[in-house]
PDB file of C-alpha atoms in Angstrom:
ATOM      1  CA  ILE S   1      36.390  19.725 -17.734  1.00 64.00           C
ATOM      2  CA  VAL S   2      33.505  20.080 -15.269  1.00 59.00           C
ATOM      3  CA  THR S   3      30.928  19.449 -18.025  1.00 69.00           C
ATOM      4  CA  ASP S   4      32.869  16.357 -19.161  1.00 70.00           C
ATOM      5  CA  ILE S   5      32.895  14.946 -15.673  1.00 70.00           C
ATOM      6  CA  THR S   6      29.166  15.603 -15.206  1.00 76.00           C
ATOM      7  CA  GLU S   7      28.374  13.945 -18.479  1.00 74.00           C
ATOM      8  CA  GLN S   8      30.556  10.941 -17.511  1.00 75.00           C
ATOM      9  CA  LYS S   9      28.705  10.658 -14.217  1.00 76.00           C
ATOM     10  CA  ARG S  10      25.338  10.711 -15.974  1.00 72.00           C
ATOM     11  CA  ALA S  11      26.425   8.059 -18.469  1.00 71.00           C
ATOM     12  CA  GLU S  12      27.710   5.837 -15.638  1.00 72.00           C
ATOM     13  CA  ALA S  13      24.455   6.320 -13.641  1.00 70.00           C
ATOM     14  CA  ALA S  14      22.388   5.416 -16.842  1.00 67.00           C
ATOM     15  CA  LEU S  15      24.529   2.355 -17.330  1.00 70.00           C
ATOM     16  CA  ARG S  16      23.933   1.263 -13.702  1.00 75.00           C
ATOM     17  CA  GLU S  17      20.241   1.752 -14.111  1.00 71.00           C
ATOM     18  CA  SER S  18      20.280  -0.281 -17.363  1.00 72.00           C
ATOM     19  CA  GLU S  19      22.167  -3.120 -15.697  1.00 78.00           C
ATOM     20  CA  ARG S  20      19.749  -2.979 -12.717  1.00 73.00           C
ATOM     21  CA  LEU S  21      16.756  -3.298 -15.007  1.00 70.00           C
ATOM     22  CA  GLU S  22      18.279  -6.142 -17.047  1.00 77.00           C
ATOM     23  CA  ARG S  23      19.140  -8.037 -13.756  1.00 80.00           C
ATOM     24  CA  LEU S  24      15.601  -7.643 -12.389  1.00 76.00           C
ATOM     25  CA  LEU S  25      13.921  -8.522 -15.687  1.00 76.00           C
ATOM     26  CA  ALA S  26      16.045 -11.692 -15.851  1.00 80.00           C
ATOM     27  CA  GLN S  27      15.090 -12.513 -12.333  1.00 78.00           C
ATOM     28  CA  VAL S  28      11.373 -12.134 -13.132  1.00 76.00           C
ATOM     29  CA  GLY S  29      11.867 -14.550 -16.002  1.00 79.00           C
ATOM     30  CA  GLU S  30      13.528 -17.083 -13.700  1.00 81.00           C
ATOM     31  CA  TRP S  31      10.707 -16.824 -11.138  1.00 76.00           C
ATOM     32  CA  ALA S  32       8.149 -17.346 -13.896  1.00 76.00           C
ATOM     33  CA  ALA S  33      10.026 -20.472 -15.106  1.00 78.00           C
ATOM     34  CA  HIS S  34      10.455 -22.171 -11.761  1.00 78.00           C
ATOM     35  CA  LEU S  35       7.550 -21.278  -9.510  1.00 75.00           C
ATOM     36  CA  THR S  36       4.456 -23.384 -10.036  1.00 76.00           C
ATOM     37  CA  THR S  37       1.497 -21.349  -8.716  1.00 82.00           C
ATOM     38  CA  PHE S  38       0.158 -17.897  -9.368  1.00 79.00           C
ATOM     39  CA  ASP S  39       0.374 -16.937  -5.638  1.00 86.00           C
ATOM     40  CA  GLU S  40       4.033 -18.033  -5.335  1.00 85.00           C
ATOM     41  CA  LEU S  41       4.873 -15.993  -8.441  1.00 83.00           C
ATOM     42  CA  VAL S  42       3.068 -12.898  -7.085  1.00 86.00           C
ATOM     43  CA  GLU S  43       4.986 -13.126  -3.789  1.00 90.00           C
ATOM     44  CA  ALA S  44       8.336 -13.680  -5.316  1.00 88.00           C
ATOM     45  CA  MET S  45       7.946 -10.775  -7.771  1.00 85.00           C
ATOM     46  CA  GLU S  46       6.636  -8.371  -5.085  1.00 90.00           C
ATOM     47  CA  GLU S  47       9.399  -9.122  -2.632  1.00 91.00           C
ATOM     48  CA  GLY S  48      12.063  -9.030  -5.328  1.00 88.00           C
ATOM     49  CA  VAL S  49      10.999  -5.642  -6.575  1.00 88.00           C
ATOM     50  CA  ALA S  50      10.511  -4.286  -3.089  1.00 91.00           C
ATOM     51  CA  ARG S  51      14.020  -5.242  -2.064  1.00 89.00           C
ATOM     52  CA  GLU S  52      15.589  -3.921  -5.350  1.00 86.00           C
ATOM     53  CA  LEU S  53      13.903  -0.473  -4.772  1.00 89.00           C
ATOM     54  CA  GLY S  54      14.298  -0.489  -0.935  1.00 91.00           C
ATOM     55  CA  VAL S  55      10.574   0.144  -0.279  1.00 95.00           C
ATOM     56  CA  SER S  56       8.477  -1.101   2.528  1.00 96.00           C
ATOM     57  CA  ARG S  57       5.378  -2.065   0.494  1.00 96.00           C
ATOM     58  CA  CYS S  58       4.720  -3.634  -2.860  1.00 95.00           C
ATOM     59  CA  GLY S  59       1.747  -5.282  -4.425  1.00 94.00           C
ATOM     60  CA  PHE S  60      -0.638  -6.044  -7.322  1.00 93.00           C
ATOM     61  CA  SER S  61      -4.239  -5.067  -7.347  1.00 94.00           C
ATOM     62  CA  LEU S  62      -6.922  -6.586  -9.588  1.00 94.00           C
ATOM     63  CA  VAL S  63      -9.365  -3.933 -10.915  1.00 96.00           C
ATOM     64  CA  ASP S  64     -12.889  -4.997 -11.749  1.00 95.00           C
ATOM     65  CA  LEU S  65     -14.677  -2.029 -13.180  1.00 95.00           C
ATOM     66  CA  LYS S  66     -17.847  -4.057 -13.973  1.00 95.00           C
ATOM     67  CA  ASP S  67     -18.380  -5.102 -10.331  1.00 96.00           C
ATOM     68  CA  GLY S  68     -16.900  -1.889  -8.932  1.00 96.00           C
ATOM     69  CA  ARG S  69     -14.227  -3.554  -6.763  1.00 96.00           C
ATOM     70  CA  VAL S  70     -10.472  -3.722  -6.337  1.00 97.00           C
ATOM     71  CA  THR S  71      -8.807  -6.867  -4.995  1.00 95.00           C
ATOM     72  CA  VAL S  72      -5.421  -6.382  -3.449  1.00 96.00           C
ATOM     73  CA  LEU S  73      -3.501  -9.641  -3.756  1.00 92.00           C
ATOM     74  CA  LYS S  74      -1.249 -10.867  -0.980  1.00 91.00           C
ATOM     75  CA  ASP S  75       1.188  -8.118  -0.724  1.00 95.00           C
ATOM     76  CA  TYR S  76       4.781  -7.443   0.436  1.00 95.00           C
ATOM     77  CA  HIS S  77       4.577  -5.319   3.621  1.00 95.00           C
ATOM     78  CA  ARG S  78       7.868  -5.264   5.437  1.00 91.00           C
ATOM     79  CA  GLY S  79       6.989  -4.890   9.175  1.00 90.00           C
ATOM     80  CA  LEU S  80       3.669  -3.259   8.334  1.00 93.00           C
ATOM     81  CA  PRO S  81       0.026  -4.472   8.300  1.00 93.00           C
ATOM     82  CA  SER S  82      -0.954  -6.177   5.012  1.00 95.00           C
ATOM     83  CA  LEU S  83      -3.350  -4.397   2.692  1.00 95.00           C
ATOM     84  CA  ALA S  84      -4.611  -7.512   1.047  1.00 95.00           C
ATOM     85  CA  GLY S  85      -8.389  -7.729   0.647  1.00 95.00           C
ATOM     86  CA  VAL S  86     -11.394  -6.627  -1.457  1.00 97.00           C
ATOM     87  CA  TYR S  87     -12.308  -2.872  -1.565  1.00 96.00           C
ATOM     88  CA  PRO S  88     -15.058  -0.933  -3.366  1.00 96.00           C
ATOM     89  CA  PHE S  89     -13.671   0.957  -6.285  1.00 95.00           C
ATOM     90  CA  SER S  90     -15.630   4.025  -5.165  1.00 92.00           C
ATOM     91  CA  LYS S  91     -13.602   4.225  -1.973  1.00 89.00           C
ATOM     92  CA  TYR S  92     -10.387   4.967  -3.908  1.00 89.00           C
ATOM     93  CA  MET S  93      -9.298   8.571  -4.402  1.00 87.00           C
ATOM     94  CA  LYS S  94     -10.404  10.483  -7.470  1.00 88.00           C
ATOM     95  CA  HIS S  95      -6.893  11.022  -8.678  1.00 88.00           C
ATOM     96  CA  TRP S  96      -6.103   7.261  -8.484  1.00 91.00           C
ATOM     97  CA  GLN S  97      -9.240   6.403 -10.420  1.00 93.00           C
ATOM     98  CA  GLU S  98      -8.528   9.016 -13.211  1.00 94.00           C
ATOM     99  CA  ASP S  99      -4.834   8.024 -13.568  1.00 94.00           C
ATOM    100  CA  GLY S 100      -5.733   4.416 -13.762  1.00 95.00           C
ATOM    101  CA  LEU S 101      -8.451   4.829 -16.322  1.00 95.00           C
ATOM    102  CA  ALA S 102      -6.100   6.938 -18.427  1.00 95.00           C
ATOM    103  CA  GLY S 103      -3.216   4.553 -17.986  1.00 93.00           C
ATOM    104  CA  ARG S 104      -1.051   7.117 -16.275  1.00 92.00           C
ATOM    105  CA  PRO S 105       1.478   6.150 -13.599  1.00 93.00           C
ATOM    106  CA  ALA S 106       0.931   8.068 -10.335  1.00 93.00           C
ATOM    107  CA  VAL S 107       3.974   9.423  -8.658  1.00 95.00           C
ATOM    108  CA  ILE S 108       3.596  10.786  -5.145  1.00 96.00           C
ATOM    109  CA  GLU S 109       6.744  11.788  -3.229  1.00 97.00           C
ATOM    110  CA  ASP S 110       4.922  12.742   0.025  1.00 97.00           C
ATOM    111  CA  THR S 111       1.345  11.934   0.677  1.00 96.00           C
ATOM    112  CA  ALA S 112       1.234  14.438   3.489  1.00 97.00           C
ATOM    113  CA  THR S 113       1.931  17.395   1.174  1.00 97.00           C
ATOM    114  CA  HIS S 114       0.998  16.422  -2.349  1.00 95.00           C
ATOM    115  CA  PRO S 115      -2.097  18.321  -3.659  1.00 94.00           C
ATOM    116  CA  HIS S 116      -3.896  15.064  -4.585  1.00 92.00           C
ATOM    117  CA  THR S 117      -3.371  13.485  -1.227  1.00 93.00           C
ATOM    118  CA  ALA S 118      -2.717  16.002   1.587  1.00 95.00           C
ATOM    119  CA  ALA S 119      -6.367  16.539   2.590  1.00 93.00           C
ATOM    120  CA  LEU S 120      -6.831  12.753   3.192  1.00 91.00           C
ATOM    121  CA  TYR S 121      -3.431  11.984   4.561  1.00 95.00           C
ATOM    122  CA  GLU S 122      -4.512  11.628   8.174  1.00 95.00           C
ATOM    123  CA  SER S 123      -7.514   9.446   7.405  1.00 93.00           C
ATOM    124  CA  ALA S 124      -6.211   7.361   4.444  1.00 92.00           C
ATOM    125  CA  TYR S 125      -2.394   7.302   4.358  1.00 94.00           C
ATOM    126  CA  ALA S 126      -1.236   7.755   7.947  1.00 96.00           C
ATOM    127  CA  PRO S 127      -3.050   4.624   9.186  1.00 94.00           C
ATOM    128  CA  ILE S 128      -1.272   2.327   6.672  1.00 94.00           C
ATOM    129  CA  GLN S 129       2.011   4.207   6.955  1.00 95.00           C
ATOM    130  CA  VAL S 130       2.349   5.283   3.333  1.00 96.00           C
ATOM    131  CA  ARG S 131       4.245   8.550   2.792  1.00 97.00           C
ATOM    132  CA  ALA S 132       5.318   7.974  -0.780  1.00 97.00           C
ATOM    133  CA  HIS S 133       3.948   5.714  -3.522  1.00 95.00           C
ATOM    134  CA  LEU S 134       4.295   4.913  -7.191  1.00 95.00           C
ATOM    135  CA  THR S 135       1.443   3.138  -9.011  1.00 94.00           C
ATOM    136  CA  VAL S 136       1.415   1.718 -12.540  1.00 95.00           C
ATOM    137  CA  PRO S 137      -2.013   0.918 -14.089  1.00 95.00           C
ATOM    138  CA  LEU S 138      -2.088  -2.167 -16.384  1.00 95.00           C
ATOM    139  CA  HIS S 139      -4.489  -2.195 -19.340  1.00 95.00           C
ATOM    140  CA  ARG S 140      -5.465  -5.092 -21.534  1.00 91.00           C
ATOM    141  CA  GLU S 141      -7.457  -4.523 -24.824  1.00 90.00           C
ATOM    142  CA  GLY S 142      -8.243  -0.966 -23.656  1.00 91.00           C
ATOM    143  CA  GLU S 143      -9.451  -1.976 -20.286  1.00 94.00           C
ATOM    144  CA  TRP S 144      -7.948  -1.294 -16.924  1.00 95.00           C
ATOM    145  CA  VAL S 145      -7.416  -4.778 -15.255  1.00 94.00           C
ATOM    146  CA  ALA S 146      -4.754  -4.410 -12.632  1.00 94.00           C
ATOM    147  CA  THR S 147      -2.349  -1.996 -10.901  1.00 95.00           C
ATOM    148  CA  PHE S 148       1.179  -2.581  -9.731  1.00 94.00           C
ATOM    149  CA  TRP S 149       2.218  -0.395  -6.873  1.00 95.00           C
ATOM    150  CA  VAL S 150       5.089   0.327  -4.444  1.00 95.00           C
ATOM    151  CA  GLY S 151       4.982   2.391  -1.378  1.00 96.00           C
ATOM    152  CA  HIS S 152       7.255   3.627   1.333  1.00 96.00           C
ATOM    153  CA  HIS S 153       6.744   4.683   5.013  1.00 96.00           C
ATOM    154  CA  GLU S 154       8.885   7.761   4.521  1.00 97.00           C
ATOM    155  CA  PRO S 155       8.789  10.566   1.910  1.00 97.00           C
ATOM    156  CA  ARG S 156      10.744   9.654  -1.137  1.00 95.00           C
ATOM    157  CA  ALA S 157      11.943  11.407  -4.276  1.00 94.00           C
ATOM    158  CA  TRP S 158      11.491   8.764  -7.007  1.00 92.00           C
ATOM    159  CA  THR S 159      14.157   8.910  -9.635  1.00 87.00           C
ATOM    160  CA  ALA S 160      13.368   8.780 -13.385  1.00 85.00           C
ATOM    161  CA  GLY S 161      15.190   5.466 -13.452  1.00 83.00           C
ATOM    162  CA  GLU S 162      13.089   3.970 -10.642  1.00 86.00           C
ATOM    163  CA  ILE S 163       9.901   5.094 -12.334  1.00 89.00           C
ATOM    164  CA  GLU S 164      10.919   3.591 -15.656  1.00 86.00           C
ATOM    165  CA  LEU S 165      12.132   0.356 -13.960  1.00 84.00           C
ATOM    166  CA  THR S 166       8.796   0.038 -12.178  1.00 88.00           C
ATOM    167  CA  LYS S 167       6.753   0.521 -15.325  1.00 89.00           C
ATOM    168  CA  LEU S 168       8.762  -2.051 -17.261  1.00 86.00           C
ATOM    169  CA  ILE S 169       8.790  -4.541 -14.419  1.00 84.00           C
ATOM    170  CA  ALA S 170       5.033  -4.120 -13.986  1.00 86.00           C
ATOM    171  CA  GLU S 171       4.257  -4.913 -17.565  1.00 86.00           C
ATOM    172  CA  ARG S 172       6.709  -7.920 -17.749  1.00 83.00           C
ATOM    173  CA  ALA S 173       5.582  -9.317 -14.385  1.00 82.00           C
ATOM    174  CA  TRP S 174       1.897  -8.982 -15.137  1.00 82.00           C
ATOM    175  CA  SER S 175       2.318 -10.813 -18.561  1.00 82.00           C
ATOM    176  CA  PHE S 176       3.949 -13.706 -16.650  1.00 78.00           C
ATOM    177  CA  LEU S 177       1.224 -13.630 -14.065  1.00 77.00           C
ATOM    178  CA  GLU S 178      -1.550 -13.687 -16.574  1.00 79.00           C
ATOM    179  CA  ARG S 179       0.037 -16.607 -18.306  1.00 80.00           C
ATOM    180  CA  LYS S 180       0.526 -18.524 -15.021  1.00 77.00           C
ATOM    181  CA  ARG S 181      -3.086 -17.844 -13.969  1.00 76.00           C
ATOM    182  CA  ALA S 182      -4.346 -19.095 -17.408  1.00 77.00           C
ATOM    183  CA  GLU S 183      -2.185 -22.295 -17.026  1.00 78.00           C
ATOM    184  CA  GLN S 184      -3.590 -22.936 -13.539  1.00 72.00           C
ATOM    185  CA  ALA S 185      -7.220 -22.423 -14.751  1.00 74.00           C
ATOM    186  CA  LEU S 186      -6.604 -24.843 -17.647  1.00 76.00           C
ATOM    187  CA  ALA S 187      -5.038 -27.403 -15.337  1.00 74.00           C
ATOM    188  CA  GLU S 188      -7.912 -27.159 -12.888  1.00 78.00           C
ATOM    189  CA  ARG S 189     -10.485 -27.644 -15.869  1.00 80.00           C
ATOM    190  CA  GLU S 190      -8.564 -30.644 -17.005  1.00 79.00           C
ATOM    191  CA  ARG S 191      -8.626 -32.127 -13.407  1.00 81.00           C
ATOM    192  CA  SER S 192     -12.287 -31.400 -13.036  1.00 80.00           C
ATOM    193  CA  LEU S 193     -12.996 -33.133 -16.394  1.00 79.00           C
ATOM    194  CA  ALA S 194     -10.953 -36.198 -15.404  1.00 81.00           C
ATOM    195  CA  ARG S 195     -12.876 -36.423 -12.133  1.00 82.00           C
ATOM    196  CA  GLN S 196     -16.164 -36.292 -13.982  1.00 80.00           C
ATOM    197  CA  ASN S 197     -15.008 -38.927 -16.437  1.00 80.00           C
ATOM    198  CA  ARG S 198     -13.941 -41.243 -13.579  1.00 81.00           C
ATOM    199  CA  LEU S 199     -17.343 -40.773 -11.924  1.00 79.00           C
ATOM    200  CA  LEU S 200     -19.175 -41.485 -15.190  1.00 76.00           C
ATOM    201  CA  GLN S 201     -17.031 -44.527 -15.783  1.00 78.00           C
ATOM    202  CA  ALA S 202     -17.749 -45.853 -12.241  1.00 78.00           C
ATOM    203  CA  LEU S 203     -21.484 -45.412 -12.894  1.00 77.00           C
ATOM    204  CA  LEU S 204     -21.263 -47.253 -16.163  1.00 75.00           C
ATOM    205  CA  ASP S 205     -19.251 -50.058 -14.570  1.00 79.00           C
ATOM    206  CA  ASN S 206     -21.951 -50.545 -11.937  1.00 78.00           C
ATOM    207  CA  LEU S 207     -24.837 -50.691 -14.390  1.00 70.00           C
ATOM    208  CA  PRO S 208     -26.560 -54.125 -14.391  1.00 68.00           C
TER     209      PRO S 208
END
């Protein structure tokens, strides 16, 4: 009987996680359909995921290996200083670089005690109030192009469901963001071409 009850609880928990994921994926699609700019979409997705997971930080970082820099986009940072900005790739910790290049999510439950982060906790993590974090590297055509990350100001034991949810949301959200960014770039090129055509026409109209 105890085993049956345990299995039932596991099944119910798995169902809740599945419903949670489906709900968030659907919301991501709605944001992508209705928000018009890349920045608006980034902010909506970050805040939505942060609230769903109950974390104090959430963001996307662009990774440019050629120029050796990481650009943290405008991030969700509930009551904390923003981390948005451009940083040298070399300043990031070795384990973060290795996990990102290999395409491995990094799961840290407590930056103050984890072997990869404890030595640098006081200098790197304490100032930005990150005690736990989960990062998902995003690759395109074999190249690391971005990272989706969530962080919390207290230690946190990430569940398997939260890790899987974050991975799936990261991929889905980034696909929408790439599409939105391409649409904006195309629209800007079209506006620029239209301006050039108007200037050219004005010059032709003023010719003697």
